[in-house]
Tab-separated table of C-alpha atoms and ligand atoms in Angstrom:
chain	number	residue	atom	x	y	z
O	1	MET	CA	102.481	110.412	135.480
O	2	LYS	CA	104.681	113.238	134.612
O	3	GLU	CA	105.164	115.395	131.620
O	4	GLY	CA	107.952	115.733	129.218
O	5	LYS	CA	111.038	117.499	130.542
O	6	ASP	CA	111.347	119.642	127.852
O	7	MET	CA	108.401	121.637	128.233
O	8	ASN	CA	108.315	125.134	130.013
O	9	SER	CA	106.062	125.997	132.807
O	10	GLU	CA	103.355	127.749	130.332
O	11	GLU	CA	102.877	124.395	128.233
O	12	LYS	CA	102.695	122.178	131.840
O	13	LEU	CA	99.408	123.539	132.204
O	14	GLU	CA	96.754	121.143	130.081
O	15	SER	CA	93.577	122.700	129.203
O	16	GLU	CA	90.622	121.024	127.665
O	17	THR	CA	91.832	122.470	124.234
O	18	ASP	CA	95.029	120.542	124.334
O	19	ARG	CA	93.142	117.336	124.088
O	20	ILE	CA	92.053	115.231	121.129
O	21	VAL	CA	88.578	114.725	121.233
O	22	ILE	CA	85.943	112.286	119.241
O	23	ALA	CA	83.309	114.379	117.564
O	24	PRO	CA	79.509	113.376	117.572
O	25	ASP	CA	80.323	111.693	113.972
O	26	GLY	CA	82.920	109.685	115.038
O	27	THR	CA	85.498	111.659	113.297
O	28	LEU	CA	88.964	112.750	115.771
O	29	GLN	CA	89.431	116.507	116.357
O	30	VAL	CA	93.018	116.813	116.859
O	31	PRO	CA	94.229	120.721	117.983
O	32	ASP	CA	97.632	121.718	116.982
O	33	VAL	CA	99.332	120.966	120.139
O	34	PRO	CA	98.027	117.664	121.293
O	35	VAL	CA	98.517	116.318	125.026
O	36	ILE	CA	99.668	112.488	123.814
O	37	PRO	CA	100.619	110.159	126.763
O	38	PHE	CA	103.398	107.478	126.246
O	39	ILE	CA	104.433	104.651	128.075
O	40	GLU	CA	108.023	104.071	127.684
O	41	GLY	CA	108.243	100.232	128.037
O	42	ASP	CA	110.433	97.780	129.570
O	43	GLY	CA	113.892	95.918	128.474
O	44	ILE	CA	114.689	98.026	125.400
O	45	GLY	CA	111.468	100.620	125.710
O	46	PRO	CA	113.889	103.297	126.993
O	47	ASP	CA	116.083	103.021	124.242
O	48	VAL	CA	113.483	102.423	121.422
O	49	TRP	CA	111.056	105.231	122.781
O	50	GLY	CA	113.738	107.662	123.436
O	51	ALA	CA	114.695	107.353	119.882
O	52	THR	CA	111.526	107.388	118.552
O	53	ARG	CA	110.173	110.310	120.497
O	54	ARG	CA	113.542	112.552	118.834
O	55	VAL	CA	112.366	111.325	115.155
O	56	LEU	CA	108.906	112.398	115.760
O	57	ASP	CA	109.452	115.775	117.244
O	58	ALA	CA	111.895	116.476	114.743
O	59	ALA	CA	109.880	115.578	111.541
O	60	ILE	CA	106.984	117.457	113.420
O	61	GLY	CA	109.117	120.535	113.771
O	62	LEU	CA	110.327	120.114	109.966
O	63	VAL	CA	107.192	119.899	108.165
O	64	TYR	CA	104.652	122.283	110.467
O	65	ALA	CA	107.343	124.914	111.362
O	66	GLY	CA	105.851	125.306	115.085
O	67	ARG	CA	102.370	125.480	113.831
O	68	ARG	CA	102.097	121.795	115.370
O	69	LYS	CA	103.670	120.048	118.395
O	70	ILE	CA	103.200	116.960	120.790
O	71	ARG	CA	102.861	117.627	124.372
O	72	TRP	CA	104.143	114.375	125.357
O	73	MET	CA	103.238	113.095	128.941
O	74	GLU	CA	104.092	110.094	130.438
O	75	LEU	CA	102.371	107.556	131.815
O	76	LEU	CA	103.405	104.349	134.063
O	77	ALA	CA	103.089	100.709	133.065
O	78	GLY	CA	105.072	97.239	133.414
O	79	GLY	CA	108.045	97.199	135.338
O	80	LYS	CA	108.440	101.055	135.959
O	81	ALA	CA	105.132	101.249	137.284
O	82	HIS	CA	105.699	98.156	139.394
O	83	ASN	CA	108.483	99.690	140.877
O	84	GLN	CA	106.623	102.761	141.999
O	85	THR	CA	103.494	102.568	142.594
O	86	GLY	CA	103.404	98.141	143.130
O	87	LYS	CA	100.936	97.977	140.304
O	88	PRO	CA	101.954	96.817	136.738
O	89	LEU	CA	98.837	99.144	135.099
O	90	PRO	CA	97.656	101.591	137.396
O	91	ASP	CA	94.439	102.960	137.156
O	92	GLU	CA	95.723	106.302	136.395
O	93	THR	CA	97.034	105.088	133.198
O	94	LEU	CA	94.035	103.224	131.610
O	95	GLN	CA	91.964	106.847	132.756
O	96	ALA	CA	94.272	109.121	131.188
O	97	ILE	CA	94.836	106.532	127.840
O	98	LYS	CA	90.570	107.075	128.046
O	99	ASP	CA	91.197	110.819	128.447
O	100	HIS	CA	93.651	111.548	125.820
O	101	ILE	CA	92.232	109.094	123.100
O	102	VAL	CA	95.340	108.513	121.350
O	103	ALA	CA	98.962	107.113	123.262
O	104	ILE	CA	101.865	105.092	121.876
O	105	LYS	CA	103.841	102.699	124.148
O	106	GLY	CA	107.221	101.016	124.050
O	107	PRO	CA	107.055	97.095	124.806
O	108	LEU	CA	106.241	95.414	128.241
O	109	THR	CA	107.475	92.427	129.728
O	110	THR	CA	105.146	89.403	130.826
O	111	PRO	CA	106.415	86.302	132.715
O	112	VAL	CA	105.849	82.652	130.789
O	113	GLY	CA	104.125	80.120	132.560
O	114	ALA	CA	103.437	81.985	135.910
O	115	GLY	CA	103.482	85.261	137.294
O	116	MET	CA	101.213	88.442	136.556
O	117	ARG	CA	99.008	88.463	133.585
O	118	SER	CA	99.977	90.279	130.571
O	119	VAL	CA	99.700	93.908	130.944
O	120	ASN	CA	99.433	94.474	127.080
O	121	VAL	CA	96.303	91.836	126.965
O	122	ALA	CA	95.203	93.905	129.858
O	123	LEU	CA	95.325	97.468	128.108
O	124	ARG	CA	93.556	95.903	125.002
O	125	GLN	CA	90.528	94.480	126.988
O	126	LYS	CA	90.207	97.365	129.586
O	127	LEU	CA	90.368	99.735	127.050
O	128	ASP	CA	88.409	97.427	124.475
O	129	LEU	CA	91.168	97.839	121.445
O	130	TYR	CA	89.641	95.126	119.708
O	131	ALA	CA	91.493	95.592	116.309
O	132	CYS	CA	95.317	95.239	116.413
O	133	VAL	CA	96.242	96.577	113.113
O	134	ARG	CA	99.976	95.571	111.554
O	135	PRO	CA	100.827	96.668	108.191
O	136	VAL	CA	103.361	94.346	106.423
O	137	ARG	CA	105.396	95.901	103.622
O	138	TYR	CA	108.860	95.667	102.377
O	139	ILE	CA	111.447	98.679	103.148
O	140	LYS	CA	114.165	98.189	100.060
O	141	GLY	CA	117.277	97.396	101.363
O	142	VAL	CA	116.416	95.445	104.401
O	143	PRO	CA	117.718	91.923	104.071
O	144	SER	CA	114.936	89.167	103.946
O	145	PRO	CA	115.018	85.605	103.557
O	146	MET	CA	112.503	85.833	100.709
O	147	LYS	CA	113.488	86.079	96.829
O	148	HIS	CA	110.853	88.940	96.484
O	149	PRO	CA	109.755	90.330	99.646
O	150	GLU	CA	108.500	93.428	97.875
O	151	ARG	CA	105.421	91.433	96.810
O	152	VAL	CA	104.388	91.337	100.768
O	153	ASN	CA	102.067	94.171	101.068
O	154	MET	CA	99.400	93.113	103.439
O	155	VAL	CA	97.152	94.916	106.607
O	156	LEU	CA	96.814	92.292	109.379
O	157	PHE	CA	93.307	93.290	111.180
O	158	ARG	CA	93.579	90.723	114.292
O	159	GLU	CA	90.843	90.765	116.743
O	160	ASN	CA	92.206	91.463	120.120
O	161	THR	CA	90.251	90.732	123.062
O	162	GLU	CA	88.828	87.138	122.906
O	163	ASP	CA	90.119	83.849	121.846
O	164	VAL	CA	92.188	81.251	123.837
O	165	TYR	CA	94.841	84.102	123.919
O	166	ALA	CA	92.486	86.270	125.953
O	167	GLY	CA	94.080	84.610	129.067
O	168	ILE	CA	91.173	82.868	130.549
O	169	GLU	CA	92.608	79.856	131.840
O	170	TRP	CA	93.065	77.489	135.050
O	171	GLU	CA	96.451	75.703	135.950
O	172	SER	CA	96.312	71.997	136.333
O	173	GLU	CA	95.176	70.409	139.572
O	174	SER	CA	93.714	74.052	140.390
O	175	PRO	CA	90.040	73.886	142.005
O	176	GLU	CA	88.834	75.518	138.826
O	177	ALA	CA	90.215	73.432	136.599
O	178	HIS	CA	88.938	70.109	138.606
O	179	THR	CA	85.326	71.636	138.751
O	180	ILE	CA	85.463	72.601	134.880
O	181	ILE	CA	86.672	69.003	134.183
O	182	ALA	CA	83.506	67.664	136.291
O	183	PHE	CA	81.162	70.020	135.072
O	184	LEU	CA	82.343	68.933	131.352
O	185	LYS	CA	81.897	64.742	132.557
O	186	ASP	CA	78.622	65.074	134.497
O	187	ARG	CA	76.693	67.869	132.359
O	188	MET	CA	78.251	67.265	128.625
O	189	GLY	CA	79.360	63.652	128.599
O	190	VAL	CA	83.039	64.866	127.432
O	191	ASP	CA	86.030	63.068	129.127
O	192	ILE	CA	89.139	65.441	129.941
O	193	ALA	CA	92.332	63.649	131.420
O	194	PRO	CA	92.421	64.265	134.695
O	195	GLY	CA	94.894	66.896	136.336
O	196	SER	CA	94.695	68.964	132.497
O	197	ALA	CA	95.383	72.656	132.580
O	198	ILE	CA	92.043	74.391	130.997
O	199	GLY	CA	91.706	77.180	128.668
O	200	ILE	CA	88.470	78.624	127.313
O	201	LYS	CA	88.391	79.920	123.661
O	202	PRO	CA	85.163	82.727	123.610
O	203	MET	CA	84.488	84.022	120.010
O	204	SER	CA	81.822	86.061	119.806
O	205	ARG	CA	79.070	87.309	116.786
O	206	ALA	CA	79.734	91.011	117.915
O	207	ALA	CA	83.346	90.757	118.669
O	208	THR	CA	83.853	89.573	115.228
O	209	LYS	CA	81.533	91.658	113.256
O	210	ARG	CA	83.327	94.791	114.576
O	211	LEU	CA	87.042	93.388	113.655
O	212	VAL	CA	85.685	92.181	110.165
O	213	ALA	CA	83.642	95.510	109.488
O	214	ARG	CA	86.833	97.679	110.193
O	215	ALA	CA	89.059	95.438	108.136
O	216	ILE	CA	86.557	96.180	105.303
O	217	LYS	CA	86.090	99.720	105.963
O	218	TYR	CA	89.835	99.992	105.744
O	219	ALA	CA	90.122	98.124	102.564
O	220	LEU	CA	87.447	100.473	100.825
O	221	ASP	CA	88.759	103.678	102.207
O	222	GLN	CA	92.346	102.743	100.828
O	223	GLY	CA	91.162	101.497	97.486
O	224	LEU	CA	92.654	97.692	98.057
O	225	PRO	CA	91.073	94.852	96.434
O	226	SER	CA	90.512	91.978	98.628
O	227	VAL	CA	90.011	91.268	102.348
O	228	THR	CA	90.639	87.692	103.207
O	229	LEU	CA	89.189	86.142	106.494
O	230	VAL	CA	91.751	83.713	108.100
O	231	HIS	CA	90.185	80.728	110.453
O	232	LYS	CA	90.999	77.097	111.615
O	233	GLY	CA	87.011	76.448	111.181
O	234	ASN	CA	87.590	72.880	109.439
O	235	ILE	CA	88.487	71.719	112.919
O	236	MET	CA	86.952	74.566	115.547
O	237	LYS	CA	83.694	75.127	113.635
O	238	TYR	CA	81.755	76.689	116.140
O	239	THR	CA	84.216	79.194	117.333
O	240	GLU	CA	86.941	79.863	114.250
O	241	GLY	CA	84.057	78.555	111.786
O	242	ALA	CA	81.725	81.214	113.250
O	243	PHE	CA	84.377	83.697	112.856
O	244	MET	CA	84.164	82.984	109.195
O	245	LYS	CA	80.446	82.911	109.025
O	246	TRP	CA	80.014	86.151	110.832
O	247	GLY	CA	82.476	87.966	108.809
O	248	TYR	CA	80.450	86.895	105.762
O	249	GLU	CA	77.503	88.115	107.327
O	250	VAL	CA	78.862	91.619	108.503
O	251	ALA	CA	80.324	92.152	104.866
O	252	ARG	CA	76.502	91.546	103.456
O	253	GLU	CA	74.983	93.658	105.781
O	254	ARG	CA	77.016	96.708	106.296
O	255	PHE	CA	78.768	96.726	102.864
O	256	GLY	CA	75.829	95.306	100.132
O	257	ASP	CA	76.798	95.789	96.760
O	258	ARG	CA	80.483	96.902	97.489
O	259	ILE	CA	81.403	93.573	98.463
O	260	LEU	CA	82.281	90.740	96.090
O	261	LEU	CA	82.610	86.869	96.682
O	262	GLU	CA	85.735	85.408	95.081
O	263	SER	CA	83.307	83.021	92.848
O	264	ASN	CA	81.943	85.769	91.328
O	265	ILE	CA	85.053	87.847	90.201
O	266	GLY	CA	87.192	87.833	87.047
O	267	LEU	CA	90.853	88.574	87.382
O	268	GLU	CA	90.070	92.536	87.577
O	269	VAL	CA	88.287	93.761	90.592
O	270	PRO	CA	85.979	96.886	89.465
O	271	ARG	CA	87.312	100.178	91.389
O	272	GLY	CA	85.160	100.833	94.648
O	273	LYS	CA	84.874	97.391	95.444
O	274	VAL	CA	86.456	94.736	97.623
O	275	VAL	CA	86.699	90.907	97.347
O	276	ILE	CA	85.896	89.183	100.438
O	277	LYS	CA	87.492	85.780	100.609
O	278	ASP	CA	88.692	83.461	103.231
O	279	ARG	CA	91.506	81.311	103.827
O	280	ILE	CA	92.054	78.082	106.868
O	281	THR	CA	95.023	79.402	108.862
O	282	ASP	CA	97.843	76.535	107.686
O	283	MET	CA	97.096	77.130	103.911
O	284	MET	CA	97.379	80.943	104.580
O	285	PHE	CA	100.940	80.792	105.998
O	286	GLN	CA	101.533	78.740	102.821
O	287	GLN	CA	99.981	81.202	100.886
O	288	ALA	CA	101.777	83.848	102.375
O	289	LEU	CA	104.769	82.332	101.127
O	290	LEU	CA	104.269	81.382	97.626
O	291	ARG	CA	101.539	84.020	96.229
O	292	PRO	CA	101.773	86.969	98.923
O	293	GLU	CA	100.876	89.593	96.160
O	294	THR	CA	97.212	87.994	96.010
O	295	TYR	CA	96.462	89.558	99.739
O	296	HIS	CA	95.903	92.737	100.831
O	297	VAL	CA	93.996	92.948	104.095
O	298	LEU	CA	93.808	89.636	106.361
O	299	ALA	CA	91.065	89.891	109.033
O	300	THR	CA	92.249	87.043	111.662
O	301	PRO	CA	90.969	85.852	115.330
O	302	ASN	CA	93.331	86.817	118.081
O	303	LEU	CA	95.858	83.794	118.198
O	304	ASN	CA	96.012	83.081	114.378
O	305	GLY	CA	97.002	86.863	114.141
O	306	ASP	CA	99.643	86.870	116.843
O	307	TYR	CA	101.378	84.147	114.617
O	308	LEU	CA	100.885	85.178	111.255
O	309	SER	CA	102.010	89.060	112.035
O	310	ASP	CA	105.305	87.570	113.431
O	311	ALA	CA	105.650	85.687	110.651
O	312	LEU	CA	104.901	87.795	107.769
O	313	SER	CA	107.076	90.471	109.484
O	314	ALA	CA	109.654	88.096	108.959
O	315	GLN	CA	109.222	87.694	105.378
O	316	VAL	CA	110.057	91.376	105.064
O	317	GLY	CA	113.286	91.470	107.053
O	318	GLY	CA	111.954	91.047	110.890
O	319	LEU	CA	110.204	92.505	114.176
O	320	GLY	CA	112.573	95.355	113.938
O	321	VAL	CA	111.003	96.794	111.195
O	322	ALA	CA	107.290	95.844	112.170
O	323	PRO	CA	104.667	98.469	113.595
O	324	GLY	CA	101.335	98.186	115.023
O	325	ALA	CA	98.305	99.774	116.468
O	326	ASN	CA	95.435	98.694	118.760
O	327	LEU	CA	92.183	100.409	118.018
O	328	GLY	CA	89.209	100.846	119.593
O	329	ASP	CA	85.908	102.726	119.038
O	330	ASN	CA	87.092	105.098	121.846
O	331	CYS	CA	90.573	105.322	121.620
O	332	ALA	CA	94.209	103.745	120.039
O	333	VAL	CA	97.576	103.028	121.498
O	334	PHE	CA	100.354	102.402	118.898
O	335	GLU	CA	103.030	99.992	119.514
O	336	ALA	CA	105.661	98.113	118.168
O	337	THR	CA	105.215	94.555	117.085
O	338	HIS	CA	108.319	93.425	118.878
O	339	GLY	CA	108.690	92.951	122.669
O	340	SER	CA	111.030	94.283	125.272
O	341	ALA	CA	114.045	92.027	123.919
O	342	PRO	CA	115.607	92.246	127.640
O	343	LYS	CA	119.154	90.768	126.472
O	344	TYR	CA	119.860	94.249	124.941
O	345	ALA	CA	118.029	96.182	127.609
O	346	GLY	CA	119.833	99.375	127.858
O	347	GLN	CA	122.722	98.500	125.262
O	348	ASP	CA	121.633	101.553	123.024
O	349	LYS	CA	121.772	98.924	120.425
O	350	ALA	CA	117.942	97.859	119.237
O	351	ASN	CA	116.299	98.500	116.278
O	352	PRO	CA	113.924	101.295	116.632
O	353	ALA	CA	112.229	101.189	113.407
O	354	SER	CA	109.363	99.440	114.559
O	355	LEU	CA	108.187	101.859	117.198
O	356	ILE	CA	108.744	104.894	114.946
O	357	LEU	CA	106.729	103.554	112.285
O	358	SER	CA	104.128	102.709	114.759
O	359	GLY	CA	104.521	106.581	115.082
O	360	VAL	CA	104.312	107.177	111.540
O	361	MET	CA	100.739	105.190	111.840
O	362	MET	CA	99.694	107.646	115.137
O	363	LEU	CA	100.514	110.657	112.745
O	364	GLU	CA	98.586	109.302	110.029
O	365	TYR	CA	95.799	108.551	112.558
O	366	LEU	CA	95.866	112.005	113.562
O	367	GLY	CA	95.704	113.214	110.222
O	368	TRP	CA	99.100	114.524	109.885
O	369	LYS	CA	99.919	112.970	106.773
O	370	GLU	CA	103.137	115.273	105.894
O	371	ALA	CA	105.344	114.049	108.890
O	372	ALA	CA	104.146	110.755	108.624
O	373	LYS	CA	105.313	110.649	104.747
O	374	ALA	CA	108.686	112.559	105.664
O	375	ILE	CA	109.605	109.854	108.549
O	376	GLU	CA	108.840	107.152	105.953
O	377	GLN	CA	110.844	108.318	103.419
O	378	ALA	CA	113.937	108.929	105.916
O	379	ILE	CA	113.898	105.782	107.299
O	380	GLN	CA	113.994	104.282	103.848
O	381	LYS	CA	116.715	106.471	102.805
O	382	THR	CA	118.612	105.554	105.558
O	383	ILE	CA	118.322	101.777	105.386
O	384	SER	CA	119.056	102.365	101.449
O	385	GLU	CA	122.343	103.745	102.092
O	386	GLY	CA	123.461	100.805	104.327
O	387	LEU	CA	122.906	102.665	107.806
O	388	VAL	CA	120.926	100.284	109.904
O	389	THR	CA	121.113	98.815	113.615
O	390	PHE	CA	122.901	95.427	114.384
O	391	ASP	CA	119.759	92.935	113.741
O	392	LEU	CA	120.185	94.423	110.011
O	393	ALA	CA	123.754	94.612	109.580
O	394	ARG	CA	123.938	91.445	110.359
O	395	ASN	CA	122.793	90.051	107.264
O	396	MET	CA	124.014	93.167	104.859
O	397	PRO	CA	127.438	92.935	104.300
O	398	ASP	CA	127.972	96.600	103.237
O	399	ALA	CA	126.080	98.094	106.089
O	400	ARG	CA	127.495	100.452	108.688
O	401	GLU	CA	125.881	99.114	112.016
O	402	LEU	CA	124.893	102.029	113.977
O	403	LYS	CA	123.433	102.459	117.710
O	404	CYS	CA	119.825	102.811	118.312
O	405	SER	CA	120.218	106.378	119.039
O	406	GLU	CA	122.437	107.025	115.997
O	407	PHE	CA	120.032	105.225	113.673
O	408	ALA	CA	117.384	107.925	114.940
O	409	GLU	CA	120.010	110.884	114.194
O	410	ALA	CA	120.537	109.250	111.013
O	411	VAL	CA	116.799	109.262	110.125
O	412	ILE	CA	116.596	112.904	111.507
O	413	ASP	CA	119.694	114.145	109.117
O	414	ARG	CA	117.693	112.550	106.402
O	415	LEU	CA	114.251	114.153	106.974
O	416	VAL	CA	112.878	116.522	104.000
O	417	LYS	CA	109.660	118.299	103.929
O	418	PRO	CA	107.598	116.233	101.384
O	419	GLN	CA	106.066	117.759	98.375
O	420	CYS	CA	102.243	116.641	99.094
A	1	NAD	P1	110.881	89.971	121.298
A	1	NAD	O1	110.351	90.377	120.349
A	1	NAD	O2	111.107	90.562	122.764
A	1	NAD	O3	112.384	88.889	120.772
A	1	NAD	C1	112.200	88.279	119.884
A	1	NAD	C2	113.490	88.358	119.321
A	1	NAD	O4	113.566	89.522	118.332
A	1	NAD	C3	114.772	88.531	119.902
A	1	NAD	O5	115.923	87.619	119.558
A	1	NAD	C4	115.110	89.914	120.063
A	1	NAD	O6	116.376	90.211	120.736
A	1	NAD	C5	114.509	90.326	118.980
A	1	NAD	N1	114.081	91.731	118.832
A	1	NAD	C6	113.005	92.224	119.226
A	1	NAD	N2	112.811	93.474	118.923
A	1	NAD	C7	113.960	94.076	118.252
A	1	NAD	C8	114.579	95.222	118.496
A	1	NAD	N3	113.798	96.464	118.157
A	1	NAD	N4	115.538	95.265	117.499
A	1	NAD	C9	116.808	94.468	117.693
A	1	NAD	N5	115.838	92.945	117.858
A	1	NAD	C10	115.149	92.735	118.543
A	1	NAD	O7	110.190	88.630	121.871
A	1	NAD	P2	110.162	87.871	122.937
A	1	NAD	O8	111.537	87.304	123.322
A	1	NAD	O9	109.248	86.701	122.736
A	1	NAD	O10	109.324	88.332	124.279
A	1	NAD	C11	110.469	89.042	125.412
A	1	NAD	C12	109.456	90.043	126.413
A	1	NAD	O11	108.233	90.764	125.567
A	1	NAD	C13	108.577	88.846	127.044
A	1	NAD	O12	108.221	89.330	128.407
A	1	NAD	C14	107.096	89.124	125.895
A	1	NAD	O13	105.843	88.832	126.912
A	1	NAD	C15	107.309	90.509	125.696
A	1	NAD	N6	106.316	90.983	124.395
A	1	NAD	C16	105.589	92.294	124.687
A	1	NAD	C17	105.041	92.544	123.313
A	1	NAD	C18	104.325	93.773	123.791
A	1	NAD	O14	104.563	94.512	124.416
A	1	NAD	N7	103.502	94.282	122.874
A	1	NAD	C19	105.031	91.804	122.477
A	1	NAD	C20	105.971	90.702	122.257
A	1	NAD	C21	106.461	90.295	123.313
């Protein structure tokens, strides 16, 4: 683990007062100079993280005039960790995130079909970051395949720890796969083709309820009119169907008269209330294209949420501008929605907006809303002036294509202290 190069020796001494803590009532207590760990990431990670860090520091410097500052602390994970320690996810990294409560990371590469399991999935599971939160909102000027991308304004809460996506699976012809196939045949009377690979799809009442409760609380706190439970319960009745059932259960138990069902509302949702509705996943993909304005917060199991968040991001212009956060009760890790895009690694070319906007979410989470707003407005201004990276420039005839680092500089040049 190593601290940022630009710190003086006095700053390097971390004390307890530099740490973010969670108060007994569950609220976050953030000192003026918190230590926040970062993971640079693989592939385009160093480029997009470098750009993000510069924008975050510049906005905080401008808005708080030295009163607040982040002391960055590098943690190792992914390729860099493997090269330096022999492990893709060292225990020290996990412990440091637990100790510091809030962290931010670049994308990490996972080999497909073989090799190590996903470090991203391991981080989420080991830190119990059960809610992957992805706001999907249109930034004016970004090229989109939709006629009205501005109608898409949703926040997706995706369960992060369970489901087939959690990676409990065994290779075809492995002893474990043979054992399970034999067990299913002998004890349950289920025939599975010999030599099949096996994956397990666990979904629990407890994990579902905490995810859905978080989504409903968010909708109520933000004054959003609806939460939609997205599931494939018509086919997978006891997993996905239960997700819907447990979702309604926690809505009734925890939020009582603050919730309404779709069947008992008119066109207007009364203030202070939220409508709980549900949609089958395939139908939700259609609705996201045809009537996006009628959806506000989505709560989904892990795999549905993975597909849906990329599809929704595409509707507003692609992965390069889609931010995200992985939240638990004890810590939070902010990250871009996209992966490590290896073919653009080291070219100073990738779009850093997704990670910068994930940093904006982090600032909001810390309660540093003024700095968050300053960055959001500056990104909006930069893009609307046609200053964009290659991924957007190729669909914007009048745009000027910038490198990753130049985009960060353009955003910094447009930072203005917001009138809050
Ligand atoms: P990807 O998101 O890396 O790339 C998908 C497409 O989007 C590619 O064409 C890529 O070039 C482009 N793209 C992505 N980010 C971009 C950016 N910031 N600017 C411009 N273009 C961008 O997805 P992939 O190719 O499926 O995965 C590559 C690797 O990333 C895999 O190892 C995968 O496991 C990993 N991954 C990691 C995360 C994470 O760390 N949370 C998420 C998704 C994928």
